[in-house]
Each structure stands twice: as C-alpha cells, then as structure tokens.
PDB file of C-alpha atoms in Angstrom:
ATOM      1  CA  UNK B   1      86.386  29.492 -94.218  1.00  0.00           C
ATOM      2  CA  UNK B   2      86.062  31.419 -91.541  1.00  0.00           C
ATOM      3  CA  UNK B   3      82.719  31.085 -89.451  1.00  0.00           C
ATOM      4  CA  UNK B   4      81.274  33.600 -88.231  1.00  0.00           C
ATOM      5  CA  UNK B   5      80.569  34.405 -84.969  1.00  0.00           C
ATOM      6  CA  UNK B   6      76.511  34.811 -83.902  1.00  0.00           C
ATOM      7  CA  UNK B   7      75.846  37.649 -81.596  1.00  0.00           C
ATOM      8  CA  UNK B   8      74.937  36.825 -78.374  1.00  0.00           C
ATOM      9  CA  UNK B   9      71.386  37.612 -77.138  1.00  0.00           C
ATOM     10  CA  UNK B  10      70.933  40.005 -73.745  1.00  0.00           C
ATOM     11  CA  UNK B  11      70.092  38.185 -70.817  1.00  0.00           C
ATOM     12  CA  UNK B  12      66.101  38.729 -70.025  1.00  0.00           C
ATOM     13  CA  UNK B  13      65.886  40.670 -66.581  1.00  0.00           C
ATOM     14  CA  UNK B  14      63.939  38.137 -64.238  1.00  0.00           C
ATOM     15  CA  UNK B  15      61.448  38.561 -61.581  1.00  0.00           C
ATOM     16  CA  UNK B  16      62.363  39.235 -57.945  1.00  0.00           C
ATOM     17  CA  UNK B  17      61.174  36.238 -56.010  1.00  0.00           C
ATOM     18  CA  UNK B  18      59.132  37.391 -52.804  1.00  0.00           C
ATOM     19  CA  UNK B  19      61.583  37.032 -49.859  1.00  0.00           C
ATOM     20  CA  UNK B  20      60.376  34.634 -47.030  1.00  0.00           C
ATOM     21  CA  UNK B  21      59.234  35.662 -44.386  1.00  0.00           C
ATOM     22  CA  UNK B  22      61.418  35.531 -41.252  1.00  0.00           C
ATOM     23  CA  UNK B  23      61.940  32.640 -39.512  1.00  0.00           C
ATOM     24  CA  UNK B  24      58.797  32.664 -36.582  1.00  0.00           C
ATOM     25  CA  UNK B  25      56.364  34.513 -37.986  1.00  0.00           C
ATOM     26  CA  UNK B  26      53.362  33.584 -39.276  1.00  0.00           C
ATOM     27  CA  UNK B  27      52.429  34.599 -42.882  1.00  0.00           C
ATOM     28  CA  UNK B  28      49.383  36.979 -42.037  1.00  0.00           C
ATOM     29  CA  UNK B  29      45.775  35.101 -43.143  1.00  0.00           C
ATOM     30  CA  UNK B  30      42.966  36.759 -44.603  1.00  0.00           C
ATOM     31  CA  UNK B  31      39.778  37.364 -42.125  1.00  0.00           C
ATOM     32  CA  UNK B  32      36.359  36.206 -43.410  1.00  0.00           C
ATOM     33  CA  UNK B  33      33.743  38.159 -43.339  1.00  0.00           C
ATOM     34  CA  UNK B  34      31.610  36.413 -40.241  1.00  0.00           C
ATOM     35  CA  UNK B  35      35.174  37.265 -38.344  1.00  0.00           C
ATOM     36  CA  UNK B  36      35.171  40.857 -39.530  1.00  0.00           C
ATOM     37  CA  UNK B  37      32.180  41.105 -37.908  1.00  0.00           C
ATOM     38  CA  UNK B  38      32.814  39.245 -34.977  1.00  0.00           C
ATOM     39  CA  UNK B  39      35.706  41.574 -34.433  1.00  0.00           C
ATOM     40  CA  UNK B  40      33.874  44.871 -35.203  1.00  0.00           C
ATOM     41  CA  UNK B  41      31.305  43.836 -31.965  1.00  0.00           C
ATOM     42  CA  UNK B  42      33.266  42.379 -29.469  1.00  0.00           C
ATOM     43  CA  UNK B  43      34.414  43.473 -27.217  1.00  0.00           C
ATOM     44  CA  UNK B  44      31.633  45.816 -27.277  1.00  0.00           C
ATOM     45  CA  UNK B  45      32.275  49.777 -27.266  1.00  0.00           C
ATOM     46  CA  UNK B  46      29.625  51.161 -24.872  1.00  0.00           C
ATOM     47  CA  UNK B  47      29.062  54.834 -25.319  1.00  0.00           C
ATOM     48  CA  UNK B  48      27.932  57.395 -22.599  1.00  0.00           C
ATOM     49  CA  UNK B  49      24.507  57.772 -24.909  1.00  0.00           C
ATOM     50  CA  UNK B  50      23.954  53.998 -25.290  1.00  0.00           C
ATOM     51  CA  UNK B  51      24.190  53.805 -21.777  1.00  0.00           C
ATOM     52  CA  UNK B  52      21.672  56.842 -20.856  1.00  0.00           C
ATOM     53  CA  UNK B  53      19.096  55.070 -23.808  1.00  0.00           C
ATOM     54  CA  UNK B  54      19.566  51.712 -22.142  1.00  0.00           C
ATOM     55  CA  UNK B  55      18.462  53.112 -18.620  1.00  0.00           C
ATOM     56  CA  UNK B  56      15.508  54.785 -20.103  1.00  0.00           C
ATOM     57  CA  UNK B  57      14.056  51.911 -21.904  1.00  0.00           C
ATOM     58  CA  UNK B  58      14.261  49.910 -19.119  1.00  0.00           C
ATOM     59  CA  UNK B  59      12.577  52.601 -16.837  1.00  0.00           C
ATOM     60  CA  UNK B  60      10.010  52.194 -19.446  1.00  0.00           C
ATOM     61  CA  UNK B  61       9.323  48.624 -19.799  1.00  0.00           C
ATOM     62  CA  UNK B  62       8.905  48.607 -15.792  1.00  0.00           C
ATOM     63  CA  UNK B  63       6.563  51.052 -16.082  1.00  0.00           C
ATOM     64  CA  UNK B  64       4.525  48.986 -19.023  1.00  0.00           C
ATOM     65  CA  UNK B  65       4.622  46.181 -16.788  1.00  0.00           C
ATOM     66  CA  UNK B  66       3.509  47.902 -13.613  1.00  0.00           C
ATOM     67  CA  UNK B  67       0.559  49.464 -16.086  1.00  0.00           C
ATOM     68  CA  UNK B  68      -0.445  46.039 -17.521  1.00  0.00           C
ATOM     69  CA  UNK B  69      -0.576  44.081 -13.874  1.00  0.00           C
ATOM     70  CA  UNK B  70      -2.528  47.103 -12.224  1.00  0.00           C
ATOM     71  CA  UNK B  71      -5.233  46.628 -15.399  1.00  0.00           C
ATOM     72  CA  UNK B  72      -5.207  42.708 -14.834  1.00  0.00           C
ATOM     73  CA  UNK B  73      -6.162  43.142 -10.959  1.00  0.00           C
ATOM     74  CA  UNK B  74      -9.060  44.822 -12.763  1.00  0.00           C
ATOM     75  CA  UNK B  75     -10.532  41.835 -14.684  1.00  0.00           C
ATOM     76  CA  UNK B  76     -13.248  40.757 -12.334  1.00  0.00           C
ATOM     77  CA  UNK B  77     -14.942  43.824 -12.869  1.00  0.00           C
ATOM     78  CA  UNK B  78     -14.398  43.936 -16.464  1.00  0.00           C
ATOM     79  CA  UNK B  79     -15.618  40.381 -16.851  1.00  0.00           C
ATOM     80  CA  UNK B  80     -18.967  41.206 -14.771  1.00  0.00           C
ATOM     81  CA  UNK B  81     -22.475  42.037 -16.558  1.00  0.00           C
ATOM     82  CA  UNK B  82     -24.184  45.523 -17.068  1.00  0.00           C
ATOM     83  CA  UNK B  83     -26.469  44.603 -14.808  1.00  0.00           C
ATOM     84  CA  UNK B  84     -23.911  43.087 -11.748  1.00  0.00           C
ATOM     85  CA  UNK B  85     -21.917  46.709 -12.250  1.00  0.00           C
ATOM     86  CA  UNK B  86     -25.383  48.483 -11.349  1.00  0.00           C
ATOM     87  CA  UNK B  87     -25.832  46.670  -8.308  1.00  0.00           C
ATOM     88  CA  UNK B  88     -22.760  46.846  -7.019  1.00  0.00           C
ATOM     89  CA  UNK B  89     -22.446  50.780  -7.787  1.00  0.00           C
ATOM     90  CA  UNK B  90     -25.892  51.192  -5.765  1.00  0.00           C
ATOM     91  CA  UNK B  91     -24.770  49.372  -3.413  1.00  0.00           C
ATOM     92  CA  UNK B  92     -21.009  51.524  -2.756  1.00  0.00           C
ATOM     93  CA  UNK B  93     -23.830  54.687  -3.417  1.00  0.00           C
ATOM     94  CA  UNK B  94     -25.680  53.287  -0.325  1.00  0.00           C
ATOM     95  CA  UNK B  95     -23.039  53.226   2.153  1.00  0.00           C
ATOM     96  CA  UNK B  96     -21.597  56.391   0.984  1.00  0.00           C
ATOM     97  CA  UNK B  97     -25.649  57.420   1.676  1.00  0.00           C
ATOM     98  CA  UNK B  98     -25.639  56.260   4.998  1.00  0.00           C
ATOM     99  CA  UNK B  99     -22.094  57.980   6.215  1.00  0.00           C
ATOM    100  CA  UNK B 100     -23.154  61.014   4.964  1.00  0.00           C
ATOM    101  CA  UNK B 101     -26.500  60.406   7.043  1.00  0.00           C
ATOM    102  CA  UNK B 102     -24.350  59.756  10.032  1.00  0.00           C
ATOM    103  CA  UNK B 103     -22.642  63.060   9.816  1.00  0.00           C
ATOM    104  CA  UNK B 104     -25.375  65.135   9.335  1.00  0.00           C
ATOM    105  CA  UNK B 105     -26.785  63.627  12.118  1.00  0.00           C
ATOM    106  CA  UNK B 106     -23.978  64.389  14.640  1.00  0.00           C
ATOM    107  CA  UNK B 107     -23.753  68.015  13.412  1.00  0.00           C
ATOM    108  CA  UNK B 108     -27.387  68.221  14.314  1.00  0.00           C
ATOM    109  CA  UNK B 109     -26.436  66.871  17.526  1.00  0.00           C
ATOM    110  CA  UNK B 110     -23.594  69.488  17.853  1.00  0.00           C
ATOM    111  CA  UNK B 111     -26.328  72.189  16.883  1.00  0.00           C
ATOM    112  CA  UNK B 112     -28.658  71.662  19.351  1.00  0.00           C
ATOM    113  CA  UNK B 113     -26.205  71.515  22.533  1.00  0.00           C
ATOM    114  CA  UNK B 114     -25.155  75.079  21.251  1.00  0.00           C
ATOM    115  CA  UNK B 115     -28.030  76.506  20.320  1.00  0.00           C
ATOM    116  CA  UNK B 116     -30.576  74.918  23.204  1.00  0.00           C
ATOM    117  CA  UNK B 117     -31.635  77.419  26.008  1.00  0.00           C
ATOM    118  CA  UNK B 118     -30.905  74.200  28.722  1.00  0.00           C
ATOM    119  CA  UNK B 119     -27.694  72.669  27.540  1.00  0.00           C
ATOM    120  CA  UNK B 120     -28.113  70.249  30.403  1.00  0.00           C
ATOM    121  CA  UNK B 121     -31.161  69.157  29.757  1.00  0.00           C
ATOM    122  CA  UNK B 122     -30.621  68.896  25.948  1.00  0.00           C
ATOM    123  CA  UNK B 123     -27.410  67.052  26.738  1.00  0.00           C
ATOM    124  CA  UNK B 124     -29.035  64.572  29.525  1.00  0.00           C
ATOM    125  CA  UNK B 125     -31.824  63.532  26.196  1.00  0.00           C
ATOM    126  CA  UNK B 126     -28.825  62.861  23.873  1.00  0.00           C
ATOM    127  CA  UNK B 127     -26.938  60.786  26.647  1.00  0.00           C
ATOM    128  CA  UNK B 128     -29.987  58.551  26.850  1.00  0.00           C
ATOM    129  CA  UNK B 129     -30.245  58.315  23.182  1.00  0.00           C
ATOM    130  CA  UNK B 130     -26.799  57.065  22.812  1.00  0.00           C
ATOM    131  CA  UNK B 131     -27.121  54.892  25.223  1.00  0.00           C
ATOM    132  CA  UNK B 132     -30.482  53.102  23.709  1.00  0.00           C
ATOM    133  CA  UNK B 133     -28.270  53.386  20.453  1.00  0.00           C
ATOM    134  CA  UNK B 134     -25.138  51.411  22.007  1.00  0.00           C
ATOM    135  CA  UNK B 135     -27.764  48.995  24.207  1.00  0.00           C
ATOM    136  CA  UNK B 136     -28.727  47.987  20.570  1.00  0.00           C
ATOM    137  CA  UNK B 137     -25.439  47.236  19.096  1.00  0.00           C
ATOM    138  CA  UNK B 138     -24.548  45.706  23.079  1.00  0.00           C
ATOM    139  CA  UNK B 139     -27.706  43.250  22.547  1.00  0.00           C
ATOM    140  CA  UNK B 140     -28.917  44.266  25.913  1.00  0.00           C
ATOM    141  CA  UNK B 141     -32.345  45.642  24.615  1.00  0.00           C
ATOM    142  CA  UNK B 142     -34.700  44.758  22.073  1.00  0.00           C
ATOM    143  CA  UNK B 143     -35.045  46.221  18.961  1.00  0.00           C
ATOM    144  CA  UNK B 144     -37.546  46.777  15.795  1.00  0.00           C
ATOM    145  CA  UNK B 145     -37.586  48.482  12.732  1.00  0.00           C
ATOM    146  CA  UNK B 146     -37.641  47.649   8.672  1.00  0.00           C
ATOM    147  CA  UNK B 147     -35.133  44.989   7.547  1.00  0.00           C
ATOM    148  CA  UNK B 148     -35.107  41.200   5.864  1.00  0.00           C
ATOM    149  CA  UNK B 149     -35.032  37.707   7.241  1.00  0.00           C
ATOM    150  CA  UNK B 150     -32.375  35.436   5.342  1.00  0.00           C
ATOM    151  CA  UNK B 151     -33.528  31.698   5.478  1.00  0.00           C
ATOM    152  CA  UNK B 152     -30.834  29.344   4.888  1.00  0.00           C
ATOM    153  CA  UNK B 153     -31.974  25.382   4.296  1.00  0.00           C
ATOM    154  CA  UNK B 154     -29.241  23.004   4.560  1.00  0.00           C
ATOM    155  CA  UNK B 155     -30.133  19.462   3.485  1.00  0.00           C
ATOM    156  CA  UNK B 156     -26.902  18.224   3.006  1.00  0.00           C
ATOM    157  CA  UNK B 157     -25.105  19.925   6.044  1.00  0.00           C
ATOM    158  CA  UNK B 158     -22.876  21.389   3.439  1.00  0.00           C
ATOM    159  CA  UNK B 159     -23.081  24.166   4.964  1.00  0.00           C
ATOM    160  CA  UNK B 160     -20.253  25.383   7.875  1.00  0.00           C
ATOM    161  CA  UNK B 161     -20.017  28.091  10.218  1.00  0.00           C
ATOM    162  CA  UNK B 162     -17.494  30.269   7.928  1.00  0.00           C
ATOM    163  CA  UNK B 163     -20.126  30.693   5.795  1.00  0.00           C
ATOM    164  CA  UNK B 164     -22.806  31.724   7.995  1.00  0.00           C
ATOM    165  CA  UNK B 165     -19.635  34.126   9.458  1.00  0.00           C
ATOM    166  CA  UNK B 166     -19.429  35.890   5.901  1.00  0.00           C
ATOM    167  CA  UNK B 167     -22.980  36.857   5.797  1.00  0.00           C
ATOM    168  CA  UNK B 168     -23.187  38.157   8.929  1.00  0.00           C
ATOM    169  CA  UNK B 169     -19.983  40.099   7.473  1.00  0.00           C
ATOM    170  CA  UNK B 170     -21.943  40.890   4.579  1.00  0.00           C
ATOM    171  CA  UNK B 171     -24.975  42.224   6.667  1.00  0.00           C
ATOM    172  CA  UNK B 172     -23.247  44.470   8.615  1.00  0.00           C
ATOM    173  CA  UNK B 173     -20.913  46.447   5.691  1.00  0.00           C
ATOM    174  CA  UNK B 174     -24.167  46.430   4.228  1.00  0.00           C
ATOM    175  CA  UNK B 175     -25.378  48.979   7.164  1.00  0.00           C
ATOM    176  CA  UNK B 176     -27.231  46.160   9.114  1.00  0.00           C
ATOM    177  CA  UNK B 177     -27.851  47.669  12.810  1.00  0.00           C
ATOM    178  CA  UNK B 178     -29.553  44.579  14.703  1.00  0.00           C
ATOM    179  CA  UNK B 179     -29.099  40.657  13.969  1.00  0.00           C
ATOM    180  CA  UNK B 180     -30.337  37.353  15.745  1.00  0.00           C
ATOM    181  CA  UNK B 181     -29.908  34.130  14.126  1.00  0.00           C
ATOM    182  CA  UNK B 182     -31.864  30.722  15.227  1.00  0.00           C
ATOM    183  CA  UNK B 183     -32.472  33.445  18.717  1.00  0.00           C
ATOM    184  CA  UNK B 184     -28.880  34.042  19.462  1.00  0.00           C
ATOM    185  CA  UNK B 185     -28.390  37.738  19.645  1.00  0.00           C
ATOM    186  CA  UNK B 186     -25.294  38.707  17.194  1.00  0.00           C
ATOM    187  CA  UNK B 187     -22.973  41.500  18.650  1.00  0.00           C
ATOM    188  CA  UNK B 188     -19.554  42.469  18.254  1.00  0.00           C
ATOM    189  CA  UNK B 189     -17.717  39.837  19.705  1.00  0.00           C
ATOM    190  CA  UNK B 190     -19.913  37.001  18.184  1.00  0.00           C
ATOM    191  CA  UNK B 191     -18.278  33.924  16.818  1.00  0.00           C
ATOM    192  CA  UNK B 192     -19.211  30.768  14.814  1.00  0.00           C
ATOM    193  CA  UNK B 193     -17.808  27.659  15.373  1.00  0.00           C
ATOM    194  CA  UNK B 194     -18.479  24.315  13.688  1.00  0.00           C
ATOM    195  CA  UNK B 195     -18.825  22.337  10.789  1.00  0.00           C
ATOM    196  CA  UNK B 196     -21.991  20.907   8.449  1.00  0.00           C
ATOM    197  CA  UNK B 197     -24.724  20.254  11.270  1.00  0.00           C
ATOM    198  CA  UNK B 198     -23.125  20.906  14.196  1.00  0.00           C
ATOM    199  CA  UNK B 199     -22.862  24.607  14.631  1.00  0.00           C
ATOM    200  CA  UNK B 200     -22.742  26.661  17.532  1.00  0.00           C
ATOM    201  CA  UNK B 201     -23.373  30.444  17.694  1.00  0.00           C
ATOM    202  CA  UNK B 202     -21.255  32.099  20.962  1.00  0.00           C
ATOM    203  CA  UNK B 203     -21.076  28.068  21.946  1.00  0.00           C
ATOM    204  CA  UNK B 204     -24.842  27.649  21.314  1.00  0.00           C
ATOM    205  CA  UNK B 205     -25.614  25.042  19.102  1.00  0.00           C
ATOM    206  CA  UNK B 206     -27.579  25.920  16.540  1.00  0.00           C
ATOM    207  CA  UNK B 207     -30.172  23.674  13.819  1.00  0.00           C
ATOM    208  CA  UNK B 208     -30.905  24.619  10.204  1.00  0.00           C
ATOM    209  CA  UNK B 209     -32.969  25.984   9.118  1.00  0.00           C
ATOM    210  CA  UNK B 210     -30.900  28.766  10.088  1.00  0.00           C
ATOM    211  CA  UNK B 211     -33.212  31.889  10.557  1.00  0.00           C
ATOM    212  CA  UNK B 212     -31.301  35.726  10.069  1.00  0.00           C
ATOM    213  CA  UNK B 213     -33.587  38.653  11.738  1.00  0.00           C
ATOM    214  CA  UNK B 214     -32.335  41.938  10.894  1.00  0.00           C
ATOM    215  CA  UNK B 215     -32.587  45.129  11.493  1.00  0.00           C
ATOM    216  CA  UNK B 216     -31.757  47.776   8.592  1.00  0.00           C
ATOM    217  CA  UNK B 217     -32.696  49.386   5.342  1.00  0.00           C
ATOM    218  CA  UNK B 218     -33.925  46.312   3.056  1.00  0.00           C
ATOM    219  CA  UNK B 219     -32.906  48.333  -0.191  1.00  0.00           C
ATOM    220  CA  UNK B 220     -28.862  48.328   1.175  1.00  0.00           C
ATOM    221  CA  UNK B 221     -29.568  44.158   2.436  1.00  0.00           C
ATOM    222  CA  UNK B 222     -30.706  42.293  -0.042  1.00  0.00           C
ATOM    223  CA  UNK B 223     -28.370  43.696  -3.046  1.00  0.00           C
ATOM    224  CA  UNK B 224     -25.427  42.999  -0.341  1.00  0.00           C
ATOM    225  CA  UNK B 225     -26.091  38.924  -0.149  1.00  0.00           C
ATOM    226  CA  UNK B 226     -27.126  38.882  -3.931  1.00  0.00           C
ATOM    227  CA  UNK B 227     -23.946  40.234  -5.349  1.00  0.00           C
ATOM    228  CA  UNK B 228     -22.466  38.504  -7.417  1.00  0.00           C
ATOM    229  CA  UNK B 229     -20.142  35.692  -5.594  1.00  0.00           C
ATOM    230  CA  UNK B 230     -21.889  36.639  -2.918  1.00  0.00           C
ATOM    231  CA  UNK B 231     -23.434  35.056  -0.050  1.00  0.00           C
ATOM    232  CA  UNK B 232     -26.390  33.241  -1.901  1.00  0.00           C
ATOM    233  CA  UNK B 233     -24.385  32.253  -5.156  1.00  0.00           C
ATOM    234  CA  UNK B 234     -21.688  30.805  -2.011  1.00  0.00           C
ATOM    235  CA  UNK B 235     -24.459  28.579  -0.165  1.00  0.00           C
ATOM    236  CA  UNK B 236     -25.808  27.215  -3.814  1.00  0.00           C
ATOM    237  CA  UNK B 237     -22.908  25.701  -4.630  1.00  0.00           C
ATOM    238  CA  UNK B 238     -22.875  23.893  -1.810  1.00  0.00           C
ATOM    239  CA  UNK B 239     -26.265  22.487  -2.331  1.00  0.00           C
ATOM    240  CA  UNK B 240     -27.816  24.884   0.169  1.00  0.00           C
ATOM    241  CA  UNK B 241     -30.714  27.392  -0.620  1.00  0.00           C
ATOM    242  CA  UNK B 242     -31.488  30.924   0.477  1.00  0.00           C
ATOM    243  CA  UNK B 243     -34.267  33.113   0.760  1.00  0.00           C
ATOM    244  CA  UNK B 244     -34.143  36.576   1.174  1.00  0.00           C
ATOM    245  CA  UNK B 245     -37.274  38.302   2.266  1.00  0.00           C
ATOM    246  CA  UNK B 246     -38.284  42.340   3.478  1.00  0.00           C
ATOM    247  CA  UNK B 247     -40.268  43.347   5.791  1.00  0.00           C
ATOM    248  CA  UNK B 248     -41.486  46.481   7.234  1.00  0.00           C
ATOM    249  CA  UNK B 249     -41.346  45.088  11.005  1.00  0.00           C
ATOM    250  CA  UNK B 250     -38.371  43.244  12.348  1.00  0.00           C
ATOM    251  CA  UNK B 251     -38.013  42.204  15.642  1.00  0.00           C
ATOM    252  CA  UNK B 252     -34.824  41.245  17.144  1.00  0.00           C
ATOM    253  CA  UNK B 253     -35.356  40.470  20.956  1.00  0.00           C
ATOM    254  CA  UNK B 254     -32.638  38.162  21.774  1.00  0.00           C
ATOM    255  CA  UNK B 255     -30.432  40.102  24.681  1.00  0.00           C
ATOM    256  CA  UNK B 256     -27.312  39.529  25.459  1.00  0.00           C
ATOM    257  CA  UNK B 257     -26.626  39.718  29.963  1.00  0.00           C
ATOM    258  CA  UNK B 258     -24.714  43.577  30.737  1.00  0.00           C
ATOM    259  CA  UNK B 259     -21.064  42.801  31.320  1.00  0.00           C
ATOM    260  CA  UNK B 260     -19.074  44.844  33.228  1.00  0.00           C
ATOM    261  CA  UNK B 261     -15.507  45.100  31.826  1.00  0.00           C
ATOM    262  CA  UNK B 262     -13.099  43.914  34.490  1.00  0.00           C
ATOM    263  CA  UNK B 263     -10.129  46.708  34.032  1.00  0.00           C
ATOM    264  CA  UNK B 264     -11.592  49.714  31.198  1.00  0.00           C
ATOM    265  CA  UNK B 265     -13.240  52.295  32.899  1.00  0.00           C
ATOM    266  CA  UNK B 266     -14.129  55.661  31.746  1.00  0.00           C
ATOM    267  CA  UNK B 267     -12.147  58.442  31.406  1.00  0.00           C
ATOM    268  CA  UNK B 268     -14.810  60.954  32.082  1.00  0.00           C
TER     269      UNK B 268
END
C-alpha cells in the first residue's frame, strides 16, 4: 500500500536578531533625569541680558546697603526722648542765633566806617573795641557779664583732667566768651594735665572742688553740659557730682601776663 506522502509545512519567517554593536563602542545608556538637568545648566549659557540684569541688581543691593548703614549711624538720635531732641534742637538754634548775631554785628561795623563823617575817628573807637574784645579771649583783662558757675565735687578723685578738658570744650561750642577754673584763667592754648587728685591747669595744680566761672548767655550753657551724655551724666558715673548754677554777674579776673610772639608780626 502505498503511503502517502504529508505535505511539508512552510518554514515560519524568523526575527532579525539586533546586530552587535561594533567592537569598541559602548552601547549608548539612558540619562536620568537629575543628569538631564545637570546637563541642561552646566556649563552655564550666559546671555548679553542676564548679564546687563545681573549688573543692575547688584548696583542695587549696594545702594540698599549704603541706605540701611547711613539710617543706622542715625540710631542715637532715634533712640533719644522727646524731650532730649528739644534740647538739643535749642541748643543747634542757639548757636545758629549767635552767628547770625556776629554778622549783623560786623555789617554794622562796616556801616558805620562808611557812613561816619570822621572815618578816623570812628575807626580809632572800633580798634579799641577789638582790642578789649581779643584782651578778653587773650586773658589779659578782666571781664564780667551774665553766665553760670559749674561746681564739680570729686570725693573719690574719679575724676581726671580729660574730663574737666571736655567741658571746657563743651563751654566754649556752647558760645562761652570768658572762663577761670579754681583762678586759672582759661585761654586758647590752655591744657589739662593729670589724673584723679592731682591736676594741674597750664602746670598749676589744681584741688576739687573744682570751681568753673563763666562768662556767656546762661540759656546756651547750661542745656550744653546737661545734654544728654553730656558733661554732667559723664562726671556721675564716675561718682562725681555737678552743679550748674546762673547768674546775672560773673566775674572772671584771672589774667594771663601779655606775650609777645617771638617771630609773627603784623602784616599791616
């Protein structure tokens, strides 16, 4: 019997297997997402814009900071009371007061020499005004007017000449025009030396209580040593105590001896 024969099934096409990849290269490797982004900001791509936006905001924060330091230098006012503010704004309104007193007074002076009849004679008064005025601020003549005496008791000698130096300083940009102290005549070249109890004045010792005569409008003085941080909250802390007192009369006779200067002369 003859068999017969079974037809043969098609072969099923198969799949074509990925080639390799060449020899030495490396199969490329997916990037995560932290390395995308790594990628897209480095190295960084600065444009012409970013650059001009990065100058200005630094122009700016300088200028914040400039701003912001100027108000801190500010903060001792700020911190002070109504009432410290007042005092020290009468007292800036004072000197402006007296410079403004001072001018008028020279343009009076300039008025007169061009208007008097005997401009020699009217010129021969001012000289020896002006030179009663600068015998006053020499020392070389006595003087008297309205003013205050400043007591200063020292029972612990905690006081030093520095001290008694800064209210002298304080007298004078206060507008004060005459000052002794303990009878030592206090003029321009006037210098303390010294510590606690053993002070001298222009190498004169001096003994507390230490006595201040001068010679100037009471209303500008006494705000001037009562400021606050001033001159009597200064000697308090150092266990010393102050008393400020006005008076109508001051007398300030301490005089200082003439001295000829050895090379200025005048130029007149």
């Amino acid at each position: 019997m003859n068999s017969e024969e079974s037809p043969q099934n098609p072969q099923t096409p198969q799949p074509p297997q990925n080639p390799s990849p060449p020899q030495g290269q490396d199969e490329p490797r997916q990037m995560t997402g932290r390395q995308r982004l790594a990628a897209g900001l480095w190295p960084p791509r600065v444009t012409r814009a970013q650059l001009i936006v990065a100058v200005l905001l630094f122009v700016l924060g300088l200028g914040l900071a400039i701003q912001v330091r100027s108000t801190n230098d500010d903060s001792a006012l700020r911190g002070a009371r109504q009432e410290d503010l007042v005092r020290i704004l009468d007292e800036l309104d004072g000197r402006t007061e007296r410079l403004e007193d001072e001018k008028q007074r020279l343009d009076d002076q300039q008025t007169e020499l061009e208007n008097s009849s005997d401009q020699a004679e009217e010129a021969r008064k001012q000289t020896r005004e002006k030179e009663q005025q600068l015998g006053i601020l020499a020392g070389t003549v006595a003087a008297q007017g309205p003013g205050i005496t400043l007591t200063v008791q020292d029972p612990g000698d905690g006081v030093d000449s520095d001290l008694l130096l800064d209210a002298i300083q304080e007298l004078r940009a206060a507008g004060a025009e005459a000052i002794q102290v303990n009878g030592v005549r206090v003029v321009a070249a006037t210098y303390f030396s010294g510590s606690g109890g053993d002070i001298s004045v222009d190498g004169k010792r001096i003994e507390a209580p230490y006595l201040f005569k001068v010679i100037g409008k009471p209303q500008d003085l006494e705000p001037a040593l009562n400021i606050p941080g001033g001159v009597v909250q200064t000697l308090e802390k150092e266990q010393a105590t102050a008393t400020v007192a006005d008076a109508d009369e001051i007398v300030v006779d301490a005089l200082r001896p003439a001295k000829r200067p050895d090379y200025a002369r005048s130029s007149q």
